[in-house]
PDB file of C-alpha atoms (C1' of nucleotides) in Angstrom:
ATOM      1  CA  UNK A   1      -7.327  -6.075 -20.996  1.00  0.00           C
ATOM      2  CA  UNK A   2      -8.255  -2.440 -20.588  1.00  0.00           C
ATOM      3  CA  UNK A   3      -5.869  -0.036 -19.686  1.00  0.00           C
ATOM      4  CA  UNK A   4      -8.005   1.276 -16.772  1.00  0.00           C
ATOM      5  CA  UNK A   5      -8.220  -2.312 -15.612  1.00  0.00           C
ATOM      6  CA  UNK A   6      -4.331  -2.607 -16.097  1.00  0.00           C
ATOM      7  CA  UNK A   7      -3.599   0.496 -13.898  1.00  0.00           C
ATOM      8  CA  UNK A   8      -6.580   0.022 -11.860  1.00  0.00           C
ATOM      9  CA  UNK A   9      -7.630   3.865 -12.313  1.00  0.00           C
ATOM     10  CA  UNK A  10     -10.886   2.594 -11.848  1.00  0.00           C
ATOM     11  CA  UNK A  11     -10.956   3.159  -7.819  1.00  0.00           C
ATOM     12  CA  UNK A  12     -12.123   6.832  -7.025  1.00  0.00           C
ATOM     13  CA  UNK A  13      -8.475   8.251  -5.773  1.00  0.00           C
ATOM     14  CA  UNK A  14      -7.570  11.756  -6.093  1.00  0.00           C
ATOM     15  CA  UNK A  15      -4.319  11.221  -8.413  1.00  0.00           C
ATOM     16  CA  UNK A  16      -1.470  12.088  -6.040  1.00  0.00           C
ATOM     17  CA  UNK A  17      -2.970   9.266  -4.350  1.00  0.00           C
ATOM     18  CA  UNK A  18      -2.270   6.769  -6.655  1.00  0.00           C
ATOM     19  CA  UNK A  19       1.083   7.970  -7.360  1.00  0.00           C
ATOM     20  CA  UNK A  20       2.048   7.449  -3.977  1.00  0.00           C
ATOM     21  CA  UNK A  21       0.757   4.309  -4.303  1.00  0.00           C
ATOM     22  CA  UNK A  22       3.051   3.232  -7.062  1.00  0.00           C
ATOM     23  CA  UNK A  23       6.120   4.608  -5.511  1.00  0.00           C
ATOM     24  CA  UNK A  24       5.647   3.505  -2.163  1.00  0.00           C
ATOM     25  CA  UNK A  25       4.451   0.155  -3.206  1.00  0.00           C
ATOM     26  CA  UNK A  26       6.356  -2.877  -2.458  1.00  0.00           C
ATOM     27  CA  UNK A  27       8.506  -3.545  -5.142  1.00  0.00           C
ATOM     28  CA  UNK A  28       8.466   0.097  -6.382  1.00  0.00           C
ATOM     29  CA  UNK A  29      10.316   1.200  -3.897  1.00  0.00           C
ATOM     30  CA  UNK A  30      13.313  -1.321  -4.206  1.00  0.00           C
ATOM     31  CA  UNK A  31      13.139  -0.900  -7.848  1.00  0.00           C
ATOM     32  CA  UNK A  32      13.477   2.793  -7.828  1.00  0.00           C
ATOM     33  CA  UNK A  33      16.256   2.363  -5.162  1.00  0.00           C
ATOM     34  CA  UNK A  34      17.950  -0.209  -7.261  1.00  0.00           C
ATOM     35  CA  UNK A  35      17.988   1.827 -10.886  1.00  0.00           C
ATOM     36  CA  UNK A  36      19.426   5.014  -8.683  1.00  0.00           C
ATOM     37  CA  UNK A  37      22.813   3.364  -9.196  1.00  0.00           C
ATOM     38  CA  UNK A  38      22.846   2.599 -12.637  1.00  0.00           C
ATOM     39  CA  UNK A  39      20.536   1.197 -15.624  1.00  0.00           C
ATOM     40  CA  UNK A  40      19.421  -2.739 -15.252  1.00  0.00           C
ATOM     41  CA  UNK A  41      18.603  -5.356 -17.140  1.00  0.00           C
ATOM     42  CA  UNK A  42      15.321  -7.127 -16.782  1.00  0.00           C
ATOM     43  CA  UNK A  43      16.719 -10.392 -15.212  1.00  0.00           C
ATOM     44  CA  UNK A  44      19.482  -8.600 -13.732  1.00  0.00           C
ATOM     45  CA  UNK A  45      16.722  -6.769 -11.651  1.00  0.00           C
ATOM     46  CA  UNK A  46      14.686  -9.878 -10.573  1.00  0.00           C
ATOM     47  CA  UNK A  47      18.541 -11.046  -8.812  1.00  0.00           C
ATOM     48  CA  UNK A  48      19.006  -7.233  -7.342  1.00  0.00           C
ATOM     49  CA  UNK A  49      15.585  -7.314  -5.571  1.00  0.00           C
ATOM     50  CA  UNK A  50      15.415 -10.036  -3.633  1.00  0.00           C
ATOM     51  CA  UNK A  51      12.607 -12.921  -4.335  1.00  0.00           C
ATOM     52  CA  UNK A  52      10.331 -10.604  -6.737  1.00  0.00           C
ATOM     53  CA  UNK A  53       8.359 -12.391  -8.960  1.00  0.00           C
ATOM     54  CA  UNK A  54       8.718 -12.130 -12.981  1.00  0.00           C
ATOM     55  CA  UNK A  55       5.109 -10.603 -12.722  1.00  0.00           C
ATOM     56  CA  UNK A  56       5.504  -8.318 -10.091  1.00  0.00           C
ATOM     57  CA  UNK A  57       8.207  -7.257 -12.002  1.00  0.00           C
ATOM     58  CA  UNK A  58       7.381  -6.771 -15.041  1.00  0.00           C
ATOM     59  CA  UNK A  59       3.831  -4.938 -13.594  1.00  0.00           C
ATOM     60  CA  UNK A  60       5.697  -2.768 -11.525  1.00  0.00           C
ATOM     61  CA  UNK A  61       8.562  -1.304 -14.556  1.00  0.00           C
ATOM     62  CA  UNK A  62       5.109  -0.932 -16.593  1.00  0.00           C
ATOM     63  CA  UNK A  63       3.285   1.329 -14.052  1.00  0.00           C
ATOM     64  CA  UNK A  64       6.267   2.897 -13.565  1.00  0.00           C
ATOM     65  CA  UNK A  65       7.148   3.265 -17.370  1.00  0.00           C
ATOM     66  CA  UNK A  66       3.674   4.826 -17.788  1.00  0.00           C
ATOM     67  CA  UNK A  67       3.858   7.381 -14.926  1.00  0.00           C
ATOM     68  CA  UNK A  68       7.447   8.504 -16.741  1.00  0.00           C
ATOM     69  CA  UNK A  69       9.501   7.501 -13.730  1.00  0.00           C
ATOM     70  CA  UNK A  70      11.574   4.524 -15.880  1.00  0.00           C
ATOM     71  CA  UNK A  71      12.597   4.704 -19.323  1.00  0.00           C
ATOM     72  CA  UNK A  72      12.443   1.138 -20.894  1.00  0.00           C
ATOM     73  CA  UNK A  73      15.140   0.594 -23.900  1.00  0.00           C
ATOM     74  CA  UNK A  74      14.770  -2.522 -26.027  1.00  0.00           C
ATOM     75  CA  UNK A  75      17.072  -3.018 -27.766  1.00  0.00           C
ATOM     76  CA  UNK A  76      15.873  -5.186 -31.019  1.00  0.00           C
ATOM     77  CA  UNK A  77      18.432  -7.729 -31.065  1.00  0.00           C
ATOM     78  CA  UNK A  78      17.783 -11.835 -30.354  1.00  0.00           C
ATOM     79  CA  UNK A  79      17.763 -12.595 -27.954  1.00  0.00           C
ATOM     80  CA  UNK A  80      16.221  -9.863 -26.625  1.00  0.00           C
ATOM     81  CA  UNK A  81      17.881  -7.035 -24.553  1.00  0.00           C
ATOM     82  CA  UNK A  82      15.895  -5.051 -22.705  1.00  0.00           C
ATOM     83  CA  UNK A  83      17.294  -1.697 -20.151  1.00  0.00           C
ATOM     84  CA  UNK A  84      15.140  -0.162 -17.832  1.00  0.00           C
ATOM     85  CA  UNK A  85      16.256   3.346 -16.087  1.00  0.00           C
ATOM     86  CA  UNK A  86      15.633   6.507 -14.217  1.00  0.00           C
ATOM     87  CA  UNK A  87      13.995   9.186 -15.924  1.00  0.00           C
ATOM     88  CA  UNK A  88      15.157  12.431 -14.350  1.00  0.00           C
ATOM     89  CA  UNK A  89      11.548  12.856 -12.898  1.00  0.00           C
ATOM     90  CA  UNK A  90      12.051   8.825 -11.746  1.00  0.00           C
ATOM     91  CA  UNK A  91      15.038  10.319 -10.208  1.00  0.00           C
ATOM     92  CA  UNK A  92      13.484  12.620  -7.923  1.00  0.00           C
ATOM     93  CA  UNK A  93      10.992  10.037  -7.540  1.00  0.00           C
ATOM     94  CA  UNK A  94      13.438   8.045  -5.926  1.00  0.00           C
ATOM     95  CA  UNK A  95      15.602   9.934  -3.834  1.00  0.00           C
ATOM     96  CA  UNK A  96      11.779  11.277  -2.400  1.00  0.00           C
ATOM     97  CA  UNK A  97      10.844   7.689  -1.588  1.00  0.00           C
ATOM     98  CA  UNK A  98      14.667   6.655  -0.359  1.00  0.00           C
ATOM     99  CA  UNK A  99      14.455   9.729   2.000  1.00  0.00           C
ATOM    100  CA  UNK A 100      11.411   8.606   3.441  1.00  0.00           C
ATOM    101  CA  UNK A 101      12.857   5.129   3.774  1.00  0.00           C
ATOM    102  CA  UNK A 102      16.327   6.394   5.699  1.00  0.00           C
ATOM    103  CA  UNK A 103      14.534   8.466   8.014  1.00  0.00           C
ATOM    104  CA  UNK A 104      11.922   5.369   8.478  1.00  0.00           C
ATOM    105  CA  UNK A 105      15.176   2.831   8.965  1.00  0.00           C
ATOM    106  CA  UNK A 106      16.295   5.894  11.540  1.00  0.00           C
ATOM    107  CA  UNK A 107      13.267   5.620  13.536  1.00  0.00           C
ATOM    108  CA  UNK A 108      12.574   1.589  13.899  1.00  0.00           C
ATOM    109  CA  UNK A 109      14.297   1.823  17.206  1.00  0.00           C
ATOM    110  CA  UNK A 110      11.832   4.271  18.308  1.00  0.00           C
ATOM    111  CA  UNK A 111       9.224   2.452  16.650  1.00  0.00           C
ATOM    112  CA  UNK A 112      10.000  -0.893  18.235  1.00  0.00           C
ATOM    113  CA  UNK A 113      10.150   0.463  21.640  1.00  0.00           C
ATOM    114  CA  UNK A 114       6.512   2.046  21.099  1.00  0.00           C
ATOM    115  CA  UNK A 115       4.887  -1.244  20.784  1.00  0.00           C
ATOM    116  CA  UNK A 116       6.825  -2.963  23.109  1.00  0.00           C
ATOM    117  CA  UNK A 117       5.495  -0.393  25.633  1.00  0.00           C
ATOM    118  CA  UNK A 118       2.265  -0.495  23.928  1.00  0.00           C
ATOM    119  CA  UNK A 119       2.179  -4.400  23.564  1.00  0.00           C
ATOM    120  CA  UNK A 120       2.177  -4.443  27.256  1.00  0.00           C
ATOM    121  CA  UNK A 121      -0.600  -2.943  28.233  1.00  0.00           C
ATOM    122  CA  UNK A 122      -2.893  -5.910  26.761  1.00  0.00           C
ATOM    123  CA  UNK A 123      -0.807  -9.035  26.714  1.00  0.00           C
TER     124      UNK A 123
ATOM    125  CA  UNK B   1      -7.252 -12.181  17.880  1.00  0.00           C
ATOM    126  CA  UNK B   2      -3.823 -12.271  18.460  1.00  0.00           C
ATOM    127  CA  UNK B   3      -1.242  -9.578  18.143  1.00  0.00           C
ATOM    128  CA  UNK B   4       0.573 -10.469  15.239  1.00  0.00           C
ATOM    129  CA  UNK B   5      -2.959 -11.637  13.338  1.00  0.00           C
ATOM    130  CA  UNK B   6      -3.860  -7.914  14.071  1.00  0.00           C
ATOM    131  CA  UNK B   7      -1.071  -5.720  13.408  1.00  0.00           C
ATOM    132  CA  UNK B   8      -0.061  -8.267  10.533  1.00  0.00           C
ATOM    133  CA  UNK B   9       3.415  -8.922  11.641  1.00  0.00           C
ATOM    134  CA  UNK B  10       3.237 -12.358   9.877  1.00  0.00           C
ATOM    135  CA  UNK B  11       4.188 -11.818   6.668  1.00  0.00           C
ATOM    136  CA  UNK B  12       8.097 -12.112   6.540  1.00  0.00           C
ATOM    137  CA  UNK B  13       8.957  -8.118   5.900  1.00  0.00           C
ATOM    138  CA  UNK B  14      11.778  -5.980   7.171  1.00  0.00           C
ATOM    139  CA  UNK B  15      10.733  -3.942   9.959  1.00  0.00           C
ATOM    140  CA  UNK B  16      11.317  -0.264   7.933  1.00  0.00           C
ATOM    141  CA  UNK B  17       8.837  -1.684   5.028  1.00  0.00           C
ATOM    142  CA  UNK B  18       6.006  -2.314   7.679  1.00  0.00           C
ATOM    143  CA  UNK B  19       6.353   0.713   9.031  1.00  0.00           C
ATOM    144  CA  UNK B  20       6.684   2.190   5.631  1.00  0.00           C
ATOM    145  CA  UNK B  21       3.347   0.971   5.035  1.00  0.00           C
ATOM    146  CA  UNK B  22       1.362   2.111   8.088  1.00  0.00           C
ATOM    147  CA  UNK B  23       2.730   5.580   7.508  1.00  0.00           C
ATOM    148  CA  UNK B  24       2.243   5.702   3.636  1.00  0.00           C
ATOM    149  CA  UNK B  25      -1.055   3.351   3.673  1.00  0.00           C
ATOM    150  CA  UNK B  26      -4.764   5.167   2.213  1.00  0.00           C
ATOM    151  CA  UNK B  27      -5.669   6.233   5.482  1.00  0.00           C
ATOM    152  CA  UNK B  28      -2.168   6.585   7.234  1.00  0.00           C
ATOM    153  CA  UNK B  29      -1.481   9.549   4.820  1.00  0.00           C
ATOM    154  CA  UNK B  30      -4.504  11.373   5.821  1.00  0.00           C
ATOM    155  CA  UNK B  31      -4.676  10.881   9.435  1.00  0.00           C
ATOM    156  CA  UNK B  32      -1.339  11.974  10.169  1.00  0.00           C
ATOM    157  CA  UNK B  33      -2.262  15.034   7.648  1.00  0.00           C
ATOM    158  CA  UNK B  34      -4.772  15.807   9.811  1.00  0.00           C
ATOM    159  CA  UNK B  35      -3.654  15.597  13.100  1.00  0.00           C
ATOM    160  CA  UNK B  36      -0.704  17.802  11.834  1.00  0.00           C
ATOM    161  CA  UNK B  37      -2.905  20.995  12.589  1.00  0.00           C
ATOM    162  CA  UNK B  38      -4.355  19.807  15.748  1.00  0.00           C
ATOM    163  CA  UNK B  39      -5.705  17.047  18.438  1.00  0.00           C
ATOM    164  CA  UNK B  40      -8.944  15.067  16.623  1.00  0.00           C
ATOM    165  CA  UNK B  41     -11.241  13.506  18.675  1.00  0.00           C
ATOM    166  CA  UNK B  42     -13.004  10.321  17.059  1.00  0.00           C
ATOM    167  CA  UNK B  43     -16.106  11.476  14.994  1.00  0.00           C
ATOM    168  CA  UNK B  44     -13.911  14.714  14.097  1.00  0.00           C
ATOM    169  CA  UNK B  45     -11.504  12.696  12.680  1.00  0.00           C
ATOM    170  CA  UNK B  46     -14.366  10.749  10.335  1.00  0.00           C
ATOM    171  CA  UNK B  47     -15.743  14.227   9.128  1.00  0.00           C
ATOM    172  CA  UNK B  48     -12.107  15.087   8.642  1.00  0.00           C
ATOM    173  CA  UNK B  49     -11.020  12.224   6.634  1.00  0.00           C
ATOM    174  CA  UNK B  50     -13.200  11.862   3.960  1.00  0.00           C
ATOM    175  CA  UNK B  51     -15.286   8.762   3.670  1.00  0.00           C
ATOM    176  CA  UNK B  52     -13.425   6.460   6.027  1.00  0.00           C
ATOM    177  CA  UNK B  53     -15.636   4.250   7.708  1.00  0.00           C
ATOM    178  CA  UNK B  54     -15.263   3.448  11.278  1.00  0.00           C
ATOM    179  CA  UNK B  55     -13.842   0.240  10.726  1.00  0.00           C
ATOM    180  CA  UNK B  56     -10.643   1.593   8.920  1.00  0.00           C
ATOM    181  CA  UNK B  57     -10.401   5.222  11.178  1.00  0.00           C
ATOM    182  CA  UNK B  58     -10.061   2.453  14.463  1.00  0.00           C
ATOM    183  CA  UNK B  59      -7.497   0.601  12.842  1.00  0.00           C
ATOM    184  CA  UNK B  60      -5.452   3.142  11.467  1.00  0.00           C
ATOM    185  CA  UNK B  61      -5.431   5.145  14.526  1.00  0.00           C
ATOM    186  CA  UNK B  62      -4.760   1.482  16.335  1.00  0.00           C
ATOM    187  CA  UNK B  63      -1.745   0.865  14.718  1.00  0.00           C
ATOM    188  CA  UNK B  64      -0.329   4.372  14.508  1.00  0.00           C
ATOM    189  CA  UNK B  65      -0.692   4.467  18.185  1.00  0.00           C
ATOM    190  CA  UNK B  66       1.185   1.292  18.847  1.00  0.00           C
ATOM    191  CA  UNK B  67       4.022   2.484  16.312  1.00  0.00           C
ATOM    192  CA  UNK B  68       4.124   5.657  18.923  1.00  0.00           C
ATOM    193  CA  UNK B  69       2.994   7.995  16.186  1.00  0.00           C
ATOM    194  CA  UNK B  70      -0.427   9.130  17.733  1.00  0.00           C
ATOM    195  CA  UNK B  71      -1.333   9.439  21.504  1.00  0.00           C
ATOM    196  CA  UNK B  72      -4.800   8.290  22.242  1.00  0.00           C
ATOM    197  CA  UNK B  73      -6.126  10.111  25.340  1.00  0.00           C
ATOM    198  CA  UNK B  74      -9.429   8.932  26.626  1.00  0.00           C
ATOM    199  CA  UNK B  75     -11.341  10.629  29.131  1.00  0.00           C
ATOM    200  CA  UNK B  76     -13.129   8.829  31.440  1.00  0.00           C
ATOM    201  CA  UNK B  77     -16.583  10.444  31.262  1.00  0.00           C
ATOM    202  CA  UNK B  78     -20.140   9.526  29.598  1.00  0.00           C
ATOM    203  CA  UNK B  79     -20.621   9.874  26.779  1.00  0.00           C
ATOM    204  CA  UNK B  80     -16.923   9.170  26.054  1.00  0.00           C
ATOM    205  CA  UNK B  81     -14.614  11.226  24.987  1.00  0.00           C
ATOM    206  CA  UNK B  82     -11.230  10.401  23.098  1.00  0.00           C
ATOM    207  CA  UNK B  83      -8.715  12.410  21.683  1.00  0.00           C
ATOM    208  CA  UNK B  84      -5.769  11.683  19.731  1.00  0.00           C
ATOM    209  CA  UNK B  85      -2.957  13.905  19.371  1.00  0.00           C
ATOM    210  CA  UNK B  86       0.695  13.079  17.408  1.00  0.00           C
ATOM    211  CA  UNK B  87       3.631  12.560  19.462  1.00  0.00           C
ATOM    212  CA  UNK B  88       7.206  14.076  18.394  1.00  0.00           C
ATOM    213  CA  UNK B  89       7.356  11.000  16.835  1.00  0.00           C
ATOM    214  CA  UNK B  90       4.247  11.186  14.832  1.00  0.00           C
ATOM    215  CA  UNK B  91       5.397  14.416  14.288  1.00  0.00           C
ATOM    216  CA  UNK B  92       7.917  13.328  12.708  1.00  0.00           C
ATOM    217  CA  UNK B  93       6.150  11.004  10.218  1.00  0.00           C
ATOM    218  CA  UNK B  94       3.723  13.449   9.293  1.00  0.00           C
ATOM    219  CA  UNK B  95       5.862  15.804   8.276  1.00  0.00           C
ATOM    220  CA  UNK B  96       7.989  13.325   6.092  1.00  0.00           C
ATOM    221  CA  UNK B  97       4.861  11.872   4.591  1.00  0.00           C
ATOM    222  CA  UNK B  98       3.693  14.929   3.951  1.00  0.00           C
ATOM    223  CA  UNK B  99       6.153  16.263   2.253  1.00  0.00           C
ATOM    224  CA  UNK B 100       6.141  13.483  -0.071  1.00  0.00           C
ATOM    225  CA  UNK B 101       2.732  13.752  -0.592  1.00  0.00           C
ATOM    226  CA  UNK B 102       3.893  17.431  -1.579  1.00  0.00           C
ATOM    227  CA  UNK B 103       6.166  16.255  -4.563  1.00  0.00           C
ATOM    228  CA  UNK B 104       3.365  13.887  -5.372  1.00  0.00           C
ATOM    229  CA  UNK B 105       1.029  16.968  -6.439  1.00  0.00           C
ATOM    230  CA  UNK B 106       3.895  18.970  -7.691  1.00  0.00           C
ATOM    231  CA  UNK B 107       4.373  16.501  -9.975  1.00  0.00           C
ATOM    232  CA  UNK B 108       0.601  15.009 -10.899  1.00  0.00           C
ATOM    233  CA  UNK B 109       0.998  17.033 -14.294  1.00  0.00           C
ATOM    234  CA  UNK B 110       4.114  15.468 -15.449  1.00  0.00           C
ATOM    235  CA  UNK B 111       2.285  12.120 -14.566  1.00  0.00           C
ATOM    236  CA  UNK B 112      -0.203  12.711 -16.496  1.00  0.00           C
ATOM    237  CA  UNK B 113       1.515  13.871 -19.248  1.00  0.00           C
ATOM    238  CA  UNK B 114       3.887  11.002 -19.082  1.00  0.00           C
ATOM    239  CA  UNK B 115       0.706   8.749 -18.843  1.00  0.00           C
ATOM    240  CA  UNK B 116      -1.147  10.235 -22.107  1.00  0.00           C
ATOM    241  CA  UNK B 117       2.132   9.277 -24.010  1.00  0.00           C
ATOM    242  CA  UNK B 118       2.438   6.189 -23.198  1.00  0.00           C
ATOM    243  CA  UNK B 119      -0.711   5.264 -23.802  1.00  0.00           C
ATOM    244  CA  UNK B 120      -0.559   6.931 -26.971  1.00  0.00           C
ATOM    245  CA  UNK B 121       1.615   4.303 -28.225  1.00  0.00           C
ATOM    246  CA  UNK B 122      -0.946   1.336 -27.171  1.00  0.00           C
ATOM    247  CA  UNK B 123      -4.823   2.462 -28.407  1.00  0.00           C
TER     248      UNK B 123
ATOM    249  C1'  DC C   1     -19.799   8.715  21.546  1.00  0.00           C
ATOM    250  C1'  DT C   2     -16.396   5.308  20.694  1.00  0.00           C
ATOM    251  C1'  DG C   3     -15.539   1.557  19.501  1.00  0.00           C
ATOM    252  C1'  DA C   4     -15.584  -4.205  18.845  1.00  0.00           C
ATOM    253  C1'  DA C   5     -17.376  -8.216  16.184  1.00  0.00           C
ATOM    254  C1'  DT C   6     -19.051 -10.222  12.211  1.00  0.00           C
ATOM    255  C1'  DC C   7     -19.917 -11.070   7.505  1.00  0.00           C
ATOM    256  C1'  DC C   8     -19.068 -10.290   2.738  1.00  0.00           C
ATOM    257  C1'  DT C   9     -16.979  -8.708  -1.547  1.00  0.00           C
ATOM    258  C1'  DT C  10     -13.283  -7.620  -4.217  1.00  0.00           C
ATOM    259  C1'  DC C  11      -8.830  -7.369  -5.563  1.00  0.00           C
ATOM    260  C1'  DA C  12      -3.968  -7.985  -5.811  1.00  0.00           C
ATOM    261  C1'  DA C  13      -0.072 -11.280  -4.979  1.00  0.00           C
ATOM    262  C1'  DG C  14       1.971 -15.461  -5.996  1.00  0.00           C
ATOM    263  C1'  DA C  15       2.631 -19.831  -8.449  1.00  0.00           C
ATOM    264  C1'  DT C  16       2.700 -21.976 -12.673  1.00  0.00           C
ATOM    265  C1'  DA C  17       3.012 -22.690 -17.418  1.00  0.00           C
ATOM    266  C1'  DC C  18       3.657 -20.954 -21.952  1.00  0.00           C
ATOM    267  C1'  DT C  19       5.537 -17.780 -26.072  1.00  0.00           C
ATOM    268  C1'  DG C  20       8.340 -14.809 -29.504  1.00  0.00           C
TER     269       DG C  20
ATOM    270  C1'  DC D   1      15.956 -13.301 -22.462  1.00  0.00           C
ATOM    271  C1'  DA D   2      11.909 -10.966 -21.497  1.00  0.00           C
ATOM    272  C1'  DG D   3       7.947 -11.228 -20.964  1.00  0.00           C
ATOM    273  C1'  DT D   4       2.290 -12.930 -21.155  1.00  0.00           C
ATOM    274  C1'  DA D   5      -1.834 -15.867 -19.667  1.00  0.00           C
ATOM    275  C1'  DT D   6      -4.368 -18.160 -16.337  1.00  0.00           C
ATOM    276  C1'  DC D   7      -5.645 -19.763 -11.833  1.00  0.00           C
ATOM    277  C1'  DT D   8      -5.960 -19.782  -6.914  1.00  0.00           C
ATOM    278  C1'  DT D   9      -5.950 -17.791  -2.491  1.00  0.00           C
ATOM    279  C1'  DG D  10      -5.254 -14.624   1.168  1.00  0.00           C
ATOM    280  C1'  DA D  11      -5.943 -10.269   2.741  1.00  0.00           C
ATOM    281  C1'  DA D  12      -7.917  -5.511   2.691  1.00  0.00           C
ATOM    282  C1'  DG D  13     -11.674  -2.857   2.847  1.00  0.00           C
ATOM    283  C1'  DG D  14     -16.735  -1.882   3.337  1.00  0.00           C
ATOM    284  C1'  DA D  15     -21.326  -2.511   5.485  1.00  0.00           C
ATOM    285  C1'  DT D  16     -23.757  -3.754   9.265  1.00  0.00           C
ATOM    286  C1'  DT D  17     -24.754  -4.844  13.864  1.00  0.00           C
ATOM    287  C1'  DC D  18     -23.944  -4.817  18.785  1.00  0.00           C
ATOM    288  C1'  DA D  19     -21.916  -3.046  23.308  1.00  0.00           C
ATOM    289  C1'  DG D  20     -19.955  -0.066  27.223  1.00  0.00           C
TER     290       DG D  20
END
DNA sequence: CTGAATCCTTCAAGATACTG
DNA sequence: CAGTATCTTGAAGGATTCAG
């Protein structure tokens, strides 16, 4: 497999674009929130976010490995023993995305009572 | 088409992460961008954004109004006339967005960086 | 002008099974 | 333990057409 088709770089996207893509993706956000506290383990990851899949996983700590955002450590020992953490620019990365995810968990009142009001007016 | 088949409210998500997505989504980001500087009306809003097609301008704008972010005003003449406008919510949202999309392009050069090493190591 | 409705393509998520 | 390979499917997005 290509590495364009691995990172799908292939849509036109103006790169901030996909950036924000990877951080504010699904998984990448829990896994950048997770690794804030401390360095994981592969499996110990998979238990810390809830229900991701070993793919998902392991896709998401490689496109965020290759924007420099995690630093993966494998250590060469059997079985294997493999660390992922926060770069220091994975660490801005993160507390970006977790501020944008407090003030979002702020506002889902406000948000809930918009489309309850707005929910209304159709039925 | 019901509500929830719309708005995708199916999939089992916490409320935050759906709202994380409308707000961070392709189009999300640029709309709210937009409407930072002032009210749109429809077609502006298409020029504005570049290379949205009508189909995904409606539905953004759809479910950023029901989330309370934009106000759709529609005046009742012919031909029509509809503007949208953020609330103080919206506001909000765009400036928290945006200022993550502002660290994005701060950063695009370490990405890239980051990027051409890793591959480096692959071929 | 501002959409709604429909069809169609593509692509990413998830499940599953397998390997060093 | 830490992944990779393959397959299937659902959903997102685009193009087009129609309507008020």
């Amino acid at each position: 497999m290509t590495v364009s088709a691995k990172f799908n770089v292939n849509r036109a996207m103006c790169p901030s674009r996909l950036i924000l893509e990877h951080v504010t993706s699904r998984w990448g956000v829990l896994v950048l929130a997770t690794l804030i506290e401390r360095p994981y383990r592969f499996s110990e990851l998979r238990r810390a976010v809830d229900k991701v899949s070993e793919k998902m996983l392991a896709q998401t700590l490689q496109t965020l490995e290759r924007d420099g955002f995690v630093h993966r450590d494998a250590k060469p020992v059997i079985p294997p023993h493999v660390e992922y953490s926060l770069t220091r620019l994975g660490h801005e990365a993160a507390e970006q995305v977790w501020g944008l995810a407090r003030w979002t968990e702020r506002r889902v009142p406000d948000v809930v009572k918009a489309r309850e009001a707005y929910d209304e007016g159709r039925g």
